[in-house]
């Protein structure tokens, strides 16, 4: 299973060359293996494969060479021993919980996580006897205070959506480990191009590959990265049994997405920083949330923990909801959608979309004001993004 990528290659070399296993055809680009099952040369070989005596493919719910190529490449980029790919980001999160927890276990989670993850925890994991306590992402004392004798897992995203708050991942890894719990980080916003949670002490990294890993808005997929023991054995064991595996076609799209990941993330970051700086001095803007601005409360942590500040910028418009909606309704190029991690810039009004089902009190305690807009900055020319947002801001 050797490929042509020693671990000491740089990030973009690993992103383009690791996980390649050219066949006898000598192909330069990775092939797509669209096959559900695999054949054996003899009854004895079939028996040896099924017993696990002989490694190799049996069935694509278990293994597929194109999916494996994506898994090997992402494992290298996240500096993990093992990666398993899943059908979506949500099935990556579900598989991690199902594999690593049992009834009676307790989770401490950041409050500021992807909305569907909150639903998964509150409505479904709770149904199977796994309770969750939610805490403010950046409040280390609250994380410590929430730990119980049955706490098995700490869960977070950093930076948070939409306010771009950060958690100190090394510090939370210490808190988790001293309680005998695991730290699981959803690294969707940064990708390994900007932040490598396993290097900072996390035990498991989760991805929605749908976002920046694809980066071009084409396929749904997910992944889990960590140790051979946790991911290669426990999570993989659940996945091959329960079946939320990644399709080979989607794996191929993500594999190609990874080849340009660093270039794209650097470009997202550059456009986002330019946007944040322009908005910060705009007379119609009350406040800008972006870790790359010197006045972000955790700017120093962002400089230490991330190699770039990310592609998400949020800002409060003077004049409340009406003024915010005016900006959304004035755009002619930017896509009005809650999706992110695409080449195309998107804008959303969190209070009436992604966070619309929260009560006004819950929104207030989460810091989601009616005047807040979130921009997932894409790869268009900066001047065009700026001009489009300027329309509704009155120049
Ligand atoms: C989109 C998203 C998910 C869910 O991923 P899907 O691929 O849509 O299932 C999970 N976490 C974060 C942070 C996301 O943005």
Coordinates of C-alpha atoms and ligand atoms in Angstrom, one line a residue:
X1 CA 0.0 0.0 0.0
X2 CA 2.9 2.4 -0.4
X3 CA 2.3 5.6 -2.2
X4 CA 4.8 8.2 -3.3
X5 CA 4.5 10.6 -0.4
X6 CA 6.8 10.5 2.6
X7 CA 5.4 12.3 5.7
X8 CA 8.0 15.0 5.5
X9 CA 6.6 16.4 2.3
X10 CA 5.0 19.8 2.6
X11 CA 1.2 20.2 2.9
X12 CA 0.4 20.9 -0.7
X13 CA 2.7 18.1 -1.9
X14 CA 0.8 15.7 0.4
X15 CA -2.5 17.2 -0.9
X16 CA -1.6 16.4 -4.5
X17 CA 0.4 13.2 -4.2
X18 CA -0.5 11.1 -1.1
X19 CA -3.0 8.3 -1.4
X20 CA -2.0 7.6 -5.0
X21 CA -1.7 3.9 -6.0
X22 CA -1.3 3.9 -9.8
X23 CA -2.6 0.6 -11.4
X24 CA -0.7 -1.2 -14.2
X25 CA -2.3 1.3 -16.6
X26 CA 0.1 3.9 -15.3
X27 CA -2.6 6.6 -15.0
X28 CA -1.5 10.0 -13.7
X29 CA -4.9 11.0 -12.2
X30 CA -6.5 8.9 -9.7
X31 CA -9.1 6.4 -11.1
X32 CA -12.7 6.1 -10.0
X33 CA -13.5 2.5 -8.9
X34 CA -17.3 2.4 -9.5
X35 CA -17.8 -1.2 -8.3
X36 CA -20.0 -2.5 -5.4
X37 CA -18.1 -5.8 -5.0
X38 CA -14.8 -7.5 -5.8
X39 CA -14.0 -10.9 -7.1
X40 CA -11.6 -13.6 -5.8
X41 CA -9.3 -15.9 -7.7
X42 CA -10.4 -19.0 -5.8
X43 CA -12.5 -20.3 -3.0
X44 CA -9.5 -20.3 -0.7
X45 CA -8.8 -16.6 -1.5
X46 CA -12.5 -15.7 -0.8
X47 CA -12.3 -17.5 2.5
X48 CA -9.0 -15.8 3.4
X49 CA -10.4 -12.4 2.6
X50 CA -13.6 -12.9 4.6
X51 CA -11.7 -14.3 7.6
X52 CA -9.4 -11.2 7.5
X53 CA -6.3 -13.5 7.0
X54 CA -5.6 -11.8 3.7
X55 CA -6.1 -8.0 3.3
X56 CA -8.0 -6.7 0.3
X57 CA -11.4 -5.6 -0.9
X58 CA -14.6 -7.5 -0.4
X59 CA -17.5 -5.1 -0.8
X60 CA -17.6 -1.3 -1.2
X61 CA -19.5 -0.7 2.1
X62 CA -16.3 -1.9 3.7
X63 CA -13.5 -0.6 1.4
X64 CA -13.2 1.0 -2.0
X65 CA -9.9 2.1 -3.6
X66 CA -11.1 5.6 -4.5
X67 CA -12.6 6.2 -1.1
X68 CA -9.4 4.8 0.4
X69 CA -7.3 7.2 -1.6
X70 CA -9.3 10.2 -0.2
X71 CA -9.0 8.8 3.3
X72 CA -5.2 8.3 3.1
X73 CA -4.8 11.9 1.7
X74 CA -6.9 13.6 4.3
X75 CA -5.3 11.5 7.1
X76 CA -1.9 12.8 6.0
X77 CA -3.2 16.4 5.8
X78 CA -4.7 16.2 9.3
X79 CA -1.6 14.4 10.7
X80 CA -3.8 11.5 11.8
X81 CA -3.1 7.8 11.7
X82 CA -6.3 6.9 10.1
X83 CA -9.3 8.5 8.3
X84 CA -12.7 7.0 7.4
X85 CA -14.9 8.7 4.9
X86 CA -18.7 9.0 5.3
X87 CA -21.7 9.9 3.2
X88 CA -22.1 13.4 4.8
X89 CA -20.8 15.6 7.6
X90 CA -23.7 14.7 9.8
X91 CA -23.1 10.9 9.3
X92 CA -19.5 11.5 10.3
X93 CA -20.7 13.1 13.6
X94 CA -23.4 10.4 14.1
X95 CA -20.9 7.6 13.5
X96 CA -18.4 9.1 15.9
X97 CA -21.0 9.3 18.7
X98 CA -22.4 5.9 18.0
X99 CA -19.0 4.3 17.9
X100 CA -17.5 6.0 20.9
X101 CA -20.4 6.4 23.3
X102 CA -23.0 4.2 25.1
X103 CA -26.2 4.8 27.0
X104 CA -25.5 6.7 30.2
X105 CA -22.6 8.6 28.8
X106 CA -22.4 12.4 28.9
X107 CA -21.2 15.0 26.3
X108 CA -20.1 18.5 26.9
X109 CA -20.5 20.5 23.8
X110 CA -19.9 24.1 22.7
X111 CA -23.3 25.9 22.3
X112 CA -22.1 27.5 19.1
X113 CA -22.2 24.5 16.8
X114 CA -23.8 23.6 13.5
X115 CA -27.6 23.7 14.1
X116 CA -28.3 20.1 12.9
X117 CA -25.6 18.8 15.3
X118 CA -27.6 20.4 18.1
X119 CA -30.7 18.6 16.9
X120 CA -28.8 15.3 16.7
X121 CA -27.6 15.7 20.3
X122 CA -30.9 17.0 21.8
X123 CA -33.4 14.9 19.9
X124 CA -31.6 11.7 18.9
X125 CA -28.6 11.0 21.1
X126 CA -30.7 11.9 24.1
X127 CA -33.3 9.3 23.0
X128 CA -30.6 6.7 23.4
X129 CA -29.5 7.9 26.8
X130 CA -26.6 10.1 25.9
X131 CA -27.1 13.6 27.5
X132 CA -25.4 16.8 26.5
X133 CA -24.5 19.9 28.5
X134 CA -24.0 23.0 26.3
X135 CA -21.4 25.6 27.3
X136 CA -20.1 28.9 25.8
X137 CA -17.2 28.0 23.4
X138 CA -14.6 30.4 24.8
X139 CA -15.4 29.9 28.6
X140 CA -12.9 27.4 29.9
X141 CA -14.3 27.5 33.4
X142 CA -17.7 26.6 32.1
X143 CA -16.3 23.6 30.2
X144 CA -14.6 22.4 33.4
X145 CA -17.7 23.0 35.5
X146 CA -19.9 21.0 33.1
X147 CA -17.8 17.8 33.4
X148 CA -19.5 14.9 35.2
X149 CA -18.2 11.5 36.3
X150 CA -19.8 10.0 33.1
X151 CA -18.5 12.7 30.7
X152 CA -16.8 10.8 27.8
X153 CA -16.6 13.4 25.1
X154 CA -16.1 17.1 24.6
X155 CA -17.3 18.5 21.2
X156 CA -16.6 21.8 19.5
X157 CA -16.1 23.8 16.3
X158 CA -13.5 26.6 16.2
X159 CA -13.9 29.3 15.0
X160 CA -17.6 29.3 15.7
X161 CA -20.4 30.1 13.3
X162 CA -21.4 32.9 12.8
X163 CA -19.5 35.0 15.4
X164 CA -16.0 33.6 14.8
X165 CA -15.2 32.9 18.5
X166 CA -12.3 30.6 19.1
X167 CA -11.6 27.8 21.6
X168 CA -8.1 27.1 22.9
X169 CA -7.9 23.6 21.5
X170 CA -4.8 22.6 23.5
X171 CA -6.3 23.8 26.7
X172 CA -9.6 22.0 26.1
X173 CA -7.7 18.8 25.2
X174 CA -6.0 19.0 28.7
X175 CA -9.4 19.5 30.3
X176 CA -10.9 16.5 28.4
X177 CA -8.0 14.2 29.1
X178 CA -7.7 15.0 32.8
X179 CA -11.4 13.9 33.0
X180 CA -10.7 10.8 31.0
X181 CA -12.8 12.1 28.1
X182 CA -12.0 12.6 24.4
X183 CA -11.8 15.9 22.6
X184 CA -13.6 15.9 19.2
X185 CA -13.2 18.9 16.9
X186 CA -15.4 19.6 13.8
X187 CA -12.7 21.3 11.7
X188 CA -15.0 22.3 8.9
X189 CA -14.3 26.0 9.0
X190 CA -10.5 25.9 9.0
X191 CA -9.7 22.7 7.2
X192 CA -6.2 21.2 7.9
X193 CA -4.8 23.9 5.6
X194 CA -5.3 26.4 8.5
X195 CA -5.6 24.3 11.7
X196 CA -4.6 20.8 12.6
X197 CA -6.5 19.9 15.9
X198 CA -4.8 16.5 16.3
X199 CA -1.4 18.3 16.5
X200 CA -2.9 20.5 19.2
X201 CA -4.0 17.5 21.3
X202 CA -7.5 16.7 20.0
X203 CA -8.4 13.0 19.7
X204 CA -10.7 13.0 16.7
X205 CA -11.3 15.5 13.9
X206 CA -14.6 15.6 12.0
X207 CA -15.2 17.1 8.5
X208 CA -18.2 18.0 6.4
X209 CA -16.3 17.5 3.1
X210 CA -19.3 19.2 1.5
X211 CA -17.8 22.6 2.5
X212 CA -14.2 23.7 1.8
X213 CA -12.7 20.2 1.1
X214 CA -14.8 20.0 -2.1
X215 CA -14.8 23.8 -2.1
X216 CA -16.9 24.0 -5.3
X217 CA -20.4 23.1 -4.0
X218 CA -20.7 19.8 -5.8
X219 CA -21.0 16.8 -3.5
X220 CA -22.1 15.8 0.0
X221 CA -19.6 13.9 2.2
X222 CA -17.8 13.7 5.5
X223 CA -14.8 12.3 7.2
X224 CA -13.4 11.3 10.6
X225 CA -9.7 11.4 11.4
X226 CA -7.8 10.1 14.5
X227 CA -5.9 7.1 15.8
X228 CA -5.8 3.6 14.5
X229 CA -7.6 2.5 17.7
X230 CA -10.4 5.1 17.8
X231 CA -11.0 5.7 14.1
X232 CA -9.5 2.6 12.4
X233 CA -11.1 0.2 14.7
X234 CA -14.1 1.7 16.6
X235 CA -15.5 4.2 14.1
X236 CA -14.7 2.1 11.1
X237 CA -16.4 -0.9 12.8
X238 CA -19.6 1.1 13.2
X239 CA -19.4 2.4 9.7
X240 CA -19.0 -0.8 7.8
X241 CA -21.9 -2.3 9.8
X242 CA -24.3 0.7 9.7
X243 CA -23.4 1.7 6.2
X244 CA -23.2 5.5 5.9
X245 CA -20.1 5.2 3.6
X246 CA -18.9 7.7 1.0
X247 CA -19.6 7.0 -2.7
X248 CA -16.5 6.4 -4.9
X249 CA -17.6 9.2 -7.2
X250 CA -17.9 11.7 -4.4
X251 CA -14.5 10.5 -3.0
X252 CA -12.9 11.3 -6.3
X253 CA -14.4 14.8 -6.4
X254 CA -13.1 15.4 -2.8
X255 CA -9.7 13.9 -3.7
X256 CA -9.4 16.5 -6.5
X257 CA -10.7 19.2 -4.1
X258 CA -7.9 18.5 -1.7
X259 CA -5.3 19.1 -4.4
X260 CA -6.1 22.8 -4.4
X261 CA -7.1 23.1 -0.8
X262 CA -4.2 25.3 0.4
X263 CA -4.4 27.6 -2.6
X264 CA -8.1 28.1 -2.2
X265 CA -8.0 28.6 1.6
X266 CA -5.3 31.2 1.2
X267 CA -7.4 33.0 -1.4
X268 CA -10.6 32.7 0.9
X269 CA -8.5 34.2 3.8
X270 CA -7.1 37.0 1.7
X271 CA -10.6 38.1 0.4
X272 CA -12.1 37.7 3.9
X273 CA -9.4 39.8 5.5
X274 CA -9.8 42.5 2.9
X275 CA -13.6 42.5 3.4
X276 CA -13.3 42.6 7.2
X277 CA -10.9 45.6 7.0
X278 CA -13.2 47.5 4.6
X279 CA -16.3 46.8 6.7
X280 CA -14.5 47.8 10.0
X281 CA -14.0 51.3 8.7
X282 CA -17.5 51.6 7.0
X283 CA -19.7 54.3 8.7
X284 CA -22.8 52.1 8.4
X285 CA -21.2 49.1 10.1
X286 CA -21.5 48.8 13.9
X287 CA -19.1 45.9 14.4
X288 CA -17.1 43.3 12.5
X289 CA -16.4 39.7 13.7
X290 CA -13.3 38.3 12.1
X291 CA -10.3 36.6 13.9
X292 CA -7.9 38.4 11.6
X293 CA -8.7 41.9 12.9
X294 CA -6.5 43.1 15.7
X295 CA -9.5 44.0 17.9
X296 CA -11.0 40.5 17.8
X297 CA -11.0 39.4 21.4
X298 CA -9.0 36.3 20.5
X299 CA -6.8 37.6 17.8
X300 CA -3.6 36.4 19.6
X301 CA -5.0 32.9 20.0
X302 CA -6.0 32.9 16.3
X303 CA -2.4 33.8 15.4
X304 CA -1.1 31.0 17.5
X305 CA -3.6 28.3 16.7
X306 CA -4.4 28.9 13.0
X307 CA -2.2 29.5 10.0
X308 CA -4.9 31.7 8.5
X309 CA -8.0 33.4 9.8
X310 CA -10.6 31.7 7.6
X311 CA -13.2 32.6 5.0
X312 CA -16.1 33.6 7.3
X313 CA -16.8 37.3 8.2
X314 CA -19.8 38.5 10.2
X315 CA -20.9 42.1 10.8
X316 CA -23.6 44.1 12.5
X317 CA -25.2 46.8 10.3
X318 CA -26.4 50.1 11.9
X319 CA -30.2 50.1 11.9
X320 CA -31.1 46.6 13.0
X321 CA -33.0 44.0 11.0
X322 CA -34.3 46.3 8.3
X323 CA -30.9 47.6 7.5
X324 CA -29.4 44.1 7.5
X325 CA -32.2 42.8 5.2
X326 CA -31.6 45.8 2.9
X327 CA -28.0 44.6 2.4
X328 CA -29.2 41.1 1.5
X329 CA -31.9 42.4 -0.9
X330 CA -29.5 44.7 -2.7
X331 CA -26.9 42.2 -3.7
X332 CA -26.8 41.3 -7.4
X333 CA -23.9 38.9 -7.5
X334 CA -23.5 37.3 -4.1
X335 CA -25.7 34.2 -3.5
X336 CA -28.3 34.5 -0.8
X337 CA -28.0 31.1 0.9
X338 CA -26.8 29.7 4.2
X339 CA -24.3 27.4 2.5
X340 CA -20.6 28.1 2.9
X341 CA -17.2 26.8 1.7
X342 CA -17.8 27.5 -1.9
X343 CA -16.0 29.4 -4.6
X344 CA -19.0 31.6 -4.7
X345 CA -19.6 34.2 -1.9
X346 CA -22.8 33.8 0.1
X347 CA -24.6 36.0 2.5
X348 CA -27.1 35.1 5.2
X349 CA -29.1 36.8 7.9
X350 CA -28.7 34.3 10.8
X351 CA -31.4 35.7 13.1
X352 CA -34.1 34.8 10.5
X353 CA -32.6 31.7 8.9
X354 CA -30.0 29.5 10.5
X355 CA -30.8 30.7 14.0
X356 CA -34.5 31.6 13.3
X357 CA -35.9 28.8 15.4
X358 CA -34.2 30.0 18.6
X359 CA -36.2 32.2 21.0
X360 CA -35.2 35.9 21.1
X361 CA -33.7 35.2 24.5
X362 CA -31.6 32.2 23.2
X363 CA -30.5 34.4 20.3
X364 CA -29.5 37.2 22.6
X365 CA -27.5 34.9 24.9
X366 CA -25.7 33.5 21.8
X367 CA -24.9 37.0 20.6
X368 CA -26.9 36.7 17.4
X369 CA -28.3 40.2 16.9
X370 CA -31.0 41.2 14.4
X371 CA -28.5 43.4 12.7
X372 CA -26.0 40.6 12.1
X373 CA -25.1 39.3 8.6
X374 CA -22.7 36.4 7.8
X375 CA -20.6 36.4 4.7
X376 CA -18.9 33.2 3.6
X377 CA -16.3 34.9 1.4
X378 CA -15.7 33.2 -2.0
X379 CA -13.0 33.4 -4.6
X380 CA -14.5 36.2 -6.9
X381 CA -12.4 39.3 -7.4
X382 CA -12.5 41.3 -4.1
X383 CA -13.6 44.5 -5.8
X384 CA -16.8 42.8 -7.0
X385 CA -17.6 41.3 -3.6
X386 CA -17.0 44.8 -2.0
X387 CA -19.1 46.6 -4.7
X388 CA -22.0 44.1 -4.3
X389 CA -22.2 44.6 -0.5
X390 CA -21.7 48.3 -0.8
X391 CA -25.0 48.6 -2.7
X392 CA -27.2 47.9 0.4
X393 CA -24.8 49.7 2.8
X394 CA -25.3 53.0 0.9
X395 CA -21.9 53.2 -0.8
Ligands
LIG1 C1 -22.4 21.6 7.0 C2 -21.8 21.3 8.3 C3 -22.0 20.1 8.9 C4 -22.8 19.0 8.3 O1 -22.3 18.5 7.1 P1 -23.2 17.9 5.9 O2 -22.2 17.5 4.9 O3 -24.1 18.9 5.4 O4 -23.9 16.7 6.5 C5 -21.4 19.8 10.1 N1 -20.6 20.8 10.7 C6 -20.4 22.0 10.2 C7 -19.6 23.0 10.9 C8 -21.0 22.3 9.0 O5 -20.8 23.5 8.5

